[in-house]
mmCIF file of C-alpha atoms in Angstrom:
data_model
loop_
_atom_site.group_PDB
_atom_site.id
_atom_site.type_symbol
_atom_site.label_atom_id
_atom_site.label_comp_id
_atom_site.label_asym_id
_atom_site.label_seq_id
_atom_site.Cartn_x
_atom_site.Cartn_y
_atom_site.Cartn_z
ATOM 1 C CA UNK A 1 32.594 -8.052 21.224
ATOM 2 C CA UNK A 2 30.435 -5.065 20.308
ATOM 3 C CA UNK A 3 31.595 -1.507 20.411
ATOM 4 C CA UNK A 4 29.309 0.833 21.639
ATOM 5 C CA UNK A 5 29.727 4.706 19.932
ATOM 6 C CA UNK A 6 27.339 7.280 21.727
ATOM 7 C CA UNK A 7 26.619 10.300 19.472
ATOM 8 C CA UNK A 8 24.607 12.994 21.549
ATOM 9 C CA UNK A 9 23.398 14.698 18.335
ATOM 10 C CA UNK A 10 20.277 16.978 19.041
ATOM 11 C CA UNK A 11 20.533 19.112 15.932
ATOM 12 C CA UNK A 12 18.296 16.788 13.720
ATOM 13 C CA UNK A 13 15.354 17.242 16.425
ATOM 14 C CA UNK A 14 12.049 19.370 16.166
ATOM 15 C CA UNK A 15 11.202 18.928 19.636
ATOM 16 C CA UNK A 16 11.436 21.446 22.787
ATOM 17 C CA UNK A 17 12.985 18.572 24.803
ATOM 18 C CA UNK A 18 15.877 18.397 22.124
ATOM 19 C CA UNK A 19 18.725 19.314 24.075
ATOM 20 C CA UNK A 20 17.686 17.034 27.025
ATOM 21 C CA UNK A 21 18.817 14.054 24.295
ATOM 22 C CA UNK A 22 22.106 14.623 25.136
ATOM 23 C CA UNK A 23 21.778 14.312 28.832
ATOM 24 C CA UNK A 24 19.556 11.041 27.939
ATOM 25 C CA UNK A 25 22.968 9.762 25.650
ATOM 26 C CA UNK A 26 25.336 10.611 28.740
ATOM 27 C CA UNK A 27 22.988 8.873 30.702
ATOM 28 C CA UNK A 28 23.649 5.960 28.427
ATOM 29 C CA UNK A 29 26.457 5.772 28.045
ATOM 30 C CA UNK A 30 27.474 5.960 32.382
ATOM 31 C CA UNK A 31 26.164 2.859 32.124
ATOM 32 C CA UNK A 32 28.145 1.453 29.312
ATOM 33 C CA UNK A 33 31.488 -0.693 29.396
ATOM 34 C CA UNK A 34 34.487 2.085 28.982
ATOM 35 C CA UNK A 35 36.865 0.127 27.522
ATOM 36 C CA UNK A 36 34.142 -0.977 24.411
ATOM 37 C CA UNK A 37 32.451 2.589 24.255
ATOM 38 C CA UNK A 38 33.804 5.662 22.519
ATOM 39 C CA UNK A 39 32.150 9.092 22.937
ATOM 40 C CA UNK A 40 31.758 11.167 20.255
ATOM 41 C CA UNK A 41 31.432 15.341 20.572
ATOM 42 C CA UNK A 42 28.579 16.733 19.044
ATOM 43 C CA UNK A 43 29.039 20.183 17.140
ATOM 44 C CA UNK A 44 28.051 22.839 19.574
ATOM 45 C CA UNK A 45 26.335 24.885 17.408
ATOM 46 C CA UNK A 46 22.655 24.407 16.359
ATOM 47 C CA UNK A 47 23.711 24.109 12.843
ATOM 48 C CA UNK A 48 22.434 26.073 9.531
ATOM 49 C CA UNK A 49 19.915 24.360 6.716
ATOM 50 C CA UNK A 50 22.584 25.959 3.918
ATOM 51 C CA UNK A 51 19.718 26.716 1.894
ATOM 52 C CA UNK A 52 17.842 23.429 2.014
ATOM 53 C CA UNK A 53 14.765 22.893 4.037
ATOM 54 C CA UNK A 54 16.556 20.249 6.218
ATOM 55 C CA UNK A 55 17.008 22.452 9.657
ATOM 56 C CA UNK A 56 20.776 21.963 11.045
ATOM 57 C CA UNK A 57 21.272 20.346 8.228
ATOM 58 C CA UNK A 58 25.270 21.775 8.401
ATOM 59 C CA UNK A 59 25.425 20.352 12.049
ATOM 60 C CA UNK A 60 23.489 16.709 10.835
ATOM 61 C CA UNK A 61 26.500 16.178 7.987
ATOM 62 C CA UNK A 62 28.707 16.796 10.165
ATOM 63 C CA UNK A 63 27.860 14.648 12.648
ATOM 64 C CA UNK A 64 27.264 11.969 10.209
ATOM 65 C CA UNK A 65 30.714 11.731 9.121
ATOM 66 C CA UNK A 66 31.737 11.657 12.636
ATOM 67 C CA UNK A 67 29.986 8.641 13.438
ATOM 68 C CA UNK A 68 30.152 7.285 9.823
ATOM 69 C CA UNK A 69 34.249 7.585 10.638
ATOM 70 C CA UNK A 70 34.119 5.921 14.151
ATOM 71 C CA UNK A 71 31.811 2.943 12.886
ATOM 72 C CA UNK A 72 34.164 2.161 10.049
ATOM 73 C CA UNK A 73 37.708 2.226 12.395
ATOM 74 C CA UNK A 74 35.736 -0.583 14.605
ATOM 75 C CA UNK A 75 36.462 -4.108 14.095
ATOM 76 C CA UNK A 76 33.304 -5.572 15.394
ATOM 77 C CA UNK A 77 29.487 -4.779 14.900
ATOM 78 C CA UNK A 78 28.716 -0.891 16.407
ATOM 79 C CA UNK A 79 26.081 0.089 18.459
ATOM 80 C CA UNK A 80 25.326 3.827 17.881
ATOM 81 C CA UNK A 81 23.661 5.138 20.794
ATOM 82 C CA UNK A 82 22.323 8.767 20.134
ATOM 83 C CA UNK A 83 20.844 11.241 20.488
ATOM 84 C CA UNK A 84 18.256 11.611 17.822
ATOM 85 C CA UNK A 85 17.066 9.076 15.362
ATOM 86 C CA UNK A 86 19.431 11.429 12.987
ATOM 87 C CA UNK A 87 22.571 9.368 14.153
ATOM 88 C CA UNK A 88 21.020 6.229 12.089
ATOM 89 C CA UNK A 89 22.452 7.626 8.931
ATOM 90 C CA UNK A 90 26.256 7.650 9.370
ATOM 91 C CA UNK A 91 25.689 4.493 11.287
ATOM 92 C CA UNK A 92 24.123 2.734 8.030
ATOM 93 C CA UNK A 93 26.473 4.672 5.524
ATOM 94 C CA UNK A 94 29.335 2.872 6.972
ATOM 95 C CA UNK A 95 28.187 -0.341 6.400
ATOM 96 C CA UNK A 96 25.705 -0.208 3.758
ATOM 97 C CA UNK A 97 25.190 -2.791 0.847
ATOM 98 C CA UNK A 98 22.639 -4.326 -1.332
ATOM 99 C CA UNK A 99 22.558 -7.464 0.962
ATOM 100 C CA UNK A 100 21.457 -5.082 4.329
ATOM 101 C CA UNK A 101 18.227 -4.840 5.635
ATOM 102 C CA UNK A 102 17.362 -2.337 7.761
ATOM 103 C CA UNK A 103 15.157 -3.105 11.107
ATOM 104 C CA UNK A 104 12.813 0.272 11.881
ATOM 105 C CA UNK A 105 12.168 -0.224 15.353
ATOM 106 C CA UNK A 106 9.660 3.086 15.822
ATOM 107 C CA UNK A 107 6.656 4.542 16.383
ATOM 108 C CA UNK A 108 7.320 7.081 13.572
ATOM 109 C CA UNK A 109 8.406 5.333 9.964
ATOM 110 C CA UNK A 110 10.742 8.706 9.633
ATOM 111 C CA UNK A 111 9.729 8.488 5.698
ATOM 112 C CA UNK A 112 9.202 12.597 4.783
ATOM 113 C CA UNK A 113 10.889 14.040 2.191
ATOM 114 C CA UNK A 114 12.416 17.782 2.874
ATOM 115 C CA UNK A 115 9.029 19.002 0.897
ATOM 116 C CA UNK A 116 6.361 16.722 2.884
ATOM 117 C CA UNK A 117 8.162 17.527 6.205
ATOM 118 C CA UNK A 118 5.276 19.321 8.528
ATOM 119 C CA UNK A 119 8.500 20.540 11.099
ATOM 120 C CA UNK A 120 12.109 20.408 8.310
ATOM 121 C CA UNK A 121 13.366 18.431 11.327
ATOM 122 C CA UNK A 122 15.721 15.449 9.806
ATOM 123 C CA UNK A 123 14.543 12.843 12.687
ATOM 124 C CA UNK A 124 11.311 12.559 10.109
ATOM 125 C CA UNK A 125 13.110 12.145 6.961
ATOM 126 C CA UNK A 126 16.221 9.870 7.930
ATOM 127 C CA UNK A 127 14.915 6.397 6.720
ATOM 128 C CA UNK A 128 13.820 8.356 3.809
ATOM 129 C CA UNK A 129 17.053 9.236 3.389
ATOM 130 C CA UNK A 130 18.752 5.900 4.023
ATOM 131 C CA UNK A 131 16.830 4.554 1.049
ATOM 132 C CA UNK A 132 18.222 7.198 -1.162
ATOM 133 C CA UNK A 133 15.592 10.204 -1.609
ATOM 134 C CA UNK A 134 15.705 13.514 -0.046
ATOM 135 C CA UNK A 135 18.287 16.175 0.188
ATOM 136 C CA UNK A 136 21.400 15.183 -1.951
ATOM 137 C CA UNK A 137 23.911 15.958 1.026
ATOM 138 C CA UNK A 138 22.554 13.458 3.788
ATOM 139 C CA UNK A 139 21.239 10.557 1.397
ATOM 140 C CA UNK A 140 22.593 7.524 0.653
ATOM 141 C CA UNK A 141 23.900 6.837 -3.062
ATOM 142 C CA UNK A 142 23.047 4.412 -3.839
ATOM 143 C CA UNK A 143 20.309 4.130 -1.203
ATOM 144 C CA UNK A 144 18.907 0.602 0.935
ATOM 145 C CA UNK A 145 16.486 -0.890 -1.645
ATOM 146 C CA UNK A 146 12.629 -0.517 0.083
ATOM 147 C CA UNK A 147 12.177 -3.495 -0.367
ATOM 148 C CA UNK A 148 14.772 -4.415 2.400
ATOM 149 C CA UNK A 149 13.153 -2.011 4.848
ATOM 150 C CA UNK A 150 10.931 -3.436 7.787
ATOM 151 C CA UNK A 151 8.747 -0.656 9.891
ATOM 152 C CA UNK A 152 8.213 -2.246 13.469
ATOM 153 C CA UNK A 153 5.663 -0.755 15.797
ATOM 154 C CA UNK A 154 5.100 1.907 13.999
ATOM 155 C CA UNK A 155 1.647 3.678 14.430
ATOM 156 C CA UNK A 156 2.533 7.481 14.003
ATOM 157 C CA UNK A 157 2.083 7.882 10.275
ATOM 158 C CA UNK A 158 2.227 11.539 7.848
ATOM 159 C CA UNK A 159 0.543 11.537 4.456
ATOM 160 C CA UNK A 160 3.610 10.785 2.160
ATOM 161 C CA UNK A 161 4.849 8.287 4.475
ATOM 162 C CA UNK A 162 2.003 5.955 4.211
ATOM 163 C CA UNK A 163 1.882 6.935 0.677
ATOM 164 C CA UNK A 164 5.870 5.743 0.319
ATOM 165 C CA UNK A 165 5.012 2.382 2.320
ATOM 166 C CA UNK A 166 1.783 1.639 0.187
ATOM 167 C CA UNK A 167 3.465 2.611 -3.322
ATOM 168 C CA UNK A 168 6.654 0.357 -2.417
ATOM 169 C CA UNK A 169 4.782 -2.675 -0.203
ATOM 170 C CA UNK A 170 6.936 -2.282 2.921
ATOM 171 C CA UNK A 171 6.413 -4.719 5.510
ATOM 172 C CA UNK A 172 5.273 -3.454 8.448
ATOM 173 C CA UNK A 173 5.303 -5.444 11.707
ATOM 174 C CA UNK A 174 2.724 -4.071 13.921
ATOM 175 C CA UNK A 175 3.234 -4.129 17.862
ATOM 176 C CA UNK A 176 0.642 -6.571 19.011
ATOM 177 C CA UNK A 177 2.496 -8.977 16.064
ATOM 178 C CA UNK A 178 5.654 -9.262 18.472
ATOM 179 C CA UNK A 179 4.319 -11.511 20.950
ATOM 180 C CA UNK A 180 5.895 -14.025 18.306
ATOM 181 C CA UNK A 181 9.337 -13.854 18.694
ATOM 182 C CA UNK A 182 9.379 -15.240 14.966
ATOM 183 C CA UNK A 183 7.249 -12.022 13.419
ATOM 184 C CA UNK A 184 10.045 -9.886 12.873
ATOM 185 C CA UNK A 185 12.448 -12.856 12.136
ATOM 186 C CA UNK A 186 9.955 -14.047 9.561
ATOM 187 C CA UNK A 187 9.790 -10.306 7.755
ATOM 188 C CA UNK A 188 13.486 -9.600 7.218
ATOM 189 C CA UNK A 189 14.122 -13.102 6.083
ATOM 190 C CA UNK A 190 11.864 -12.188 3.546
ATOM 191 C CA UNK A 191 13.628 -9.319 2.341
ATOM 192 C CA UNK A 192 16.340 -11.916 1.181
ATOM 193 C CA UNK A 193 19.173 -10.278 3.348
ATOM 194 C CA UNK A 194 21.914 -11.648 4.836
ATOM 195 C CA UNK A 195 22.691 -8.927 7.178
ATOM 196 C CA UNK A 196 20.325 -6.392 9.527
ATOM 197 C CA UNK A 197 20.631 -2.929 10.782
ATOM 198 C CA UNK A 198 18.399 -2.556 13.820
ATOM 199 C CA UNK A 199 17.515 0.667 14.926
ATOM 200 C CA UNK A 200 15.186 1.426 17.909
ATOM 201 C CA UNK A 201 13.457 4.832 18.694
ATOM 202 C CA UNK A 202 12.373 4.450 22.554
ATOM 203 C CA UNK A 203 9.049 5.700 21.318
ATOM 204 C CA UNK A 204 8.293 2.267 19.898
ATOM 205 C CA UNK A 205 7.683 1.025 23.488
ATOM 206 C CA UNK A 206 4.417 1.405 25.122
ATOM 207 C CA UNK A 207 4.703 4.700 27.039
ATOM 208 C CA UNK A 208 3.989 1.885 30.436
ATOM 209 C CA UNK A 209 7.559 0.878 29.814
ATOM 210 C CA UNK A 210 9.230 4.360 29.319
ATOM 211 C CA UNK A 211 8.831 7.573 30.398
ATOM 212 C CA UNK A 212 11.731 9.472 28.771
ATOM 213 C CA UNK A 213 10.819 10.077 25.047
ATOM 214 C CA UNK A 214 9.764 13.245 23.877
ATOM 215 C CA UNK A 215 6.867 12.004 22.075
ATOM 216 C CA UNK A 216 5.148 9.335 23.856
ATOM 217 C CA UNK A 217 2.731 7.417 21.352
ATOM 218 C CA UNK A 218 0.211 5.272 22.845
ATOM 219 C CA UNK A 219 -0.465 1.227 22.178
ATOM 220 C CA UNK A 220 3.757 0.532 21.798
ATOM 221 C CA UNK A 221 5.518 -2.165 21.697
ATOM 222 C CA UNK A 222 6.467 -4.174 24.946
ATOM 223 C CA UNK A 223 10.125 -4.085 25.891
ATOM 224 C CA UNK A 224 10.107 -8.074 26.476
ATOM 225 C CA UNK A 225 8.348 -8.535 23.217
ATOM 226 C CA UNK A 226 11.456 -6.190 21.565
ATOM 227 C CA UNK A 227 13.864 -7.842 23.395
ATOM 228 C CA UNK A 228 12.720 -11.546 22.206
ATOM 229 C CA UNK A 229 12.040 -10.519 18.993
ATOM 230 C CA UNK A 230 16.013 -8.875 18.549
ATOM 231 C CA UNK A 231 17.434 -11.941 20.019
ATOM 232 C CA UNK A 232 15.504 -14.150 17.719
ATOM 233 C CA UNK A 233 16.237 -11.882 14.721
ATOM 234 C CA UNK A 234 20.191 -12.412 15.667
ATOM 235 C CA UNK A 235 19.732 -16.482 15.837
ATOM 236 C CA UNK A 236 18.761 -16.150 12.511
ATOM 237 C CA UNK A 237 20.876 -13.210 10.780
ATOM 238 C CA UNK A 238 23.973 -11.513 11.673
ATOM 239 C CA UNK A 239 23.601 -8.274 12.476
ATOM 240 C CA UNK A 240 25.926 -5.641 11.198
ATOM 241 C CA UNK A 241 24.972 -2.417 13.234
ATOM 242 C CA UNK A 242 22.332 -0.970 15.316
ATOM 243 C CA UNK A 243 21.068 2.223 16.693
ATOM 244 C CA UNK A 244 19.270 3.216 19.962
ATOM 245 C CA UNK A 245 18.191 7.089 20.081
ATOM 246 C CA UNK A 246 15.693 9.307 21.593
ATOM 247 C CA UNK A 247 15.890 8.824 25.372
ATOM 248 C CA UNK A 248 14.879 12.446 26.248
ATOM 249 C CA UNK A 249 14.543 12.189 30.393
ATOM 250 C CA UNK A 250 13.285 15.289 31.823
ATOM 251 C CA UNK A 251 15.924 14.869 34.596
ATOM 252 C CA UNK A 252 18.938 13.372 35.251
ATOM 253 C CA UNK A 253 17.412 11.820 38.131
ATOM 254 C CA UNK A 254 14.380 10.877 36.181
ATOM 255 C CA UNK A 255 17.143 9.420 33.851
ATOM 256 C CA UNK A 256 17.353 6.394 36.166
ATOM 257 C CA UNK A 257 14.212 5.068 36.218
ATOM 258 C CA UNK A 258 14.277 4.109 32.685
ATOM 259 C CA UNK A 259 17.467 2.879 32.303
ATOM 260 C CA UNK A 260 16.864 -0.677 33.322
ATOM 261 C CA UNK A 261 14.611 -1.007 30.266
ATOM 262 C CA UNK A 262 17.299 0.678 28.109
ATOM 263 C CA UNK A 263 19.739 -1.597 29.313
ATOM 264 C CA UNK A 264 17.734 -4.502 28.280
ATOM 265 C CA UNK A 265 17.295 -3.545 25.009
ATOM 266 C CA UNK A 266 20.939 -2.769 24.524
ATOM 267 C CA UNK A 267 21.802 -6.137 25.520
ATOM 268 C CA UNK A 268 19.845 -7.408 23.105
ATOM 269 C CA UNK A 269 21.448 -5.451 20.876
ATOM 270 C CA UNK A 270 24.737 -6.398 22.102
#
């Protein structure tokens, strides 16, 4: 049985639809089994970079122990639902180990340092952070190898980020590539892990399956194609976590319409 924890952290975002991530989490999580799902309360206040150039950044540790904490009391496989892509970190800190892989479902590879950040916002430096670079109180230590990282549908790309990928050969699984159910199945059996993380930024999908991100990037990734490829990924490794952020609906009503796809992916997840 999976237990679902939804974090409605907005604190790591840069954009002006932040705050509407935590209606998109409540959203969520309405539609969620009560008995599997525990809510978690974000800090109220925005949060202060302490110096760094991480914005937040005292909200973002904060919140990552929080979830880091509820992942670790659960005795089955977590599914962190945020929120911002931010939530990813305490959700792979509590289960992290040289034998993980960790499944980038996004349009954005979230690879910046604090220095090559255009915005300071953490949602663009998290995987950077999972694999053990950045700002010393958010990253991992010791970090997920790159080598175990796979970038799916990603086509949103900054400088050092596509310097990062090039200088360390990360796969990437482009969009078009999941019509095979066995792409993404294929890559992370590569990496030679025996367990997967697999997080999903809604912005992955094609913005014709989703209206609610913040930053819709064109040419995405199909929600059936996602859903296949999960479920074939799962056949062939267990999967120790997972993370679905960034529904950003401009209304609650709005909130609906998507929420069918969302609940699609989650059970794939699940």
């Amino acid at each position: 049985m999976t237990r679902f924890i939804v974090a409605p952290q907005w604190q790591g975002s840069s954009s002006s639809r932040a705050m509407q991530l935590v209606d998109g989490a409540e959203a969520i999580a309405g539609d969620l089994p009560r008995a599997s799902t525990t809510v978690l309360a974000a800090p109220t206040e925005a949060g202060d970079a302490q110096g760094s150039r991480v914005q937040r950044l005292s909200a973002i540790v904060r919140m990552r122990d929080r979830i880091e904490e509820a992942v670790r009391a659960s005795d089955e496989p977590a599914v962190v639902v945020g929120g911002d892509c931010g939530v990813a970190l305490g959700a792979v800190s509590a289960i992290a180990g040289d034998d993980l892989a960790i499944v980038w479902i996004d349009a954005h590879p979230d690879l910046n340092t604090p220095e090559s950040s255009p915005s300071g916002a953490f949602t663009g430096m998290v995987l950077r952070a999972i694999a053990g670079e950045g700002e010393h109180l958010v990253r991992l230590e010791p970090g997920i190898a790159p080598s175990r990282l796979v970038l799916v549908a990603t086509r949103a790309w900054d400088p050092e980020e596509e310097a990062f990928v090039a200088a360390h050969g990360i796969t990437v699984v482009r969009a078009d590539e999941l019509s095979s159910p066995d792409a993404l199945a294929d890559a992370v059996a590569a990496t030679g892990a025996t367990r997967t993380h697999v997080h999903i930024d809604l912005d992955a999908l094609d913005p014709a399956d989703i209206a609610g991100v913040a930053q819709a990037v064109p040419f995405g990734a199909r929600t059936a194609d996602v859903v296949a490829s999960v479920r074939r990924l799962r056949e062939r490794l267990p999967m120790a976590g997972a993370t679905l952020t960034e529904f950003s609906p401009s209304s609650p009503a709005a909130a609906v319409d998507d929420l069918g796809t969302i609940l699609r992916l989650i059970g794939a997840l699940a």
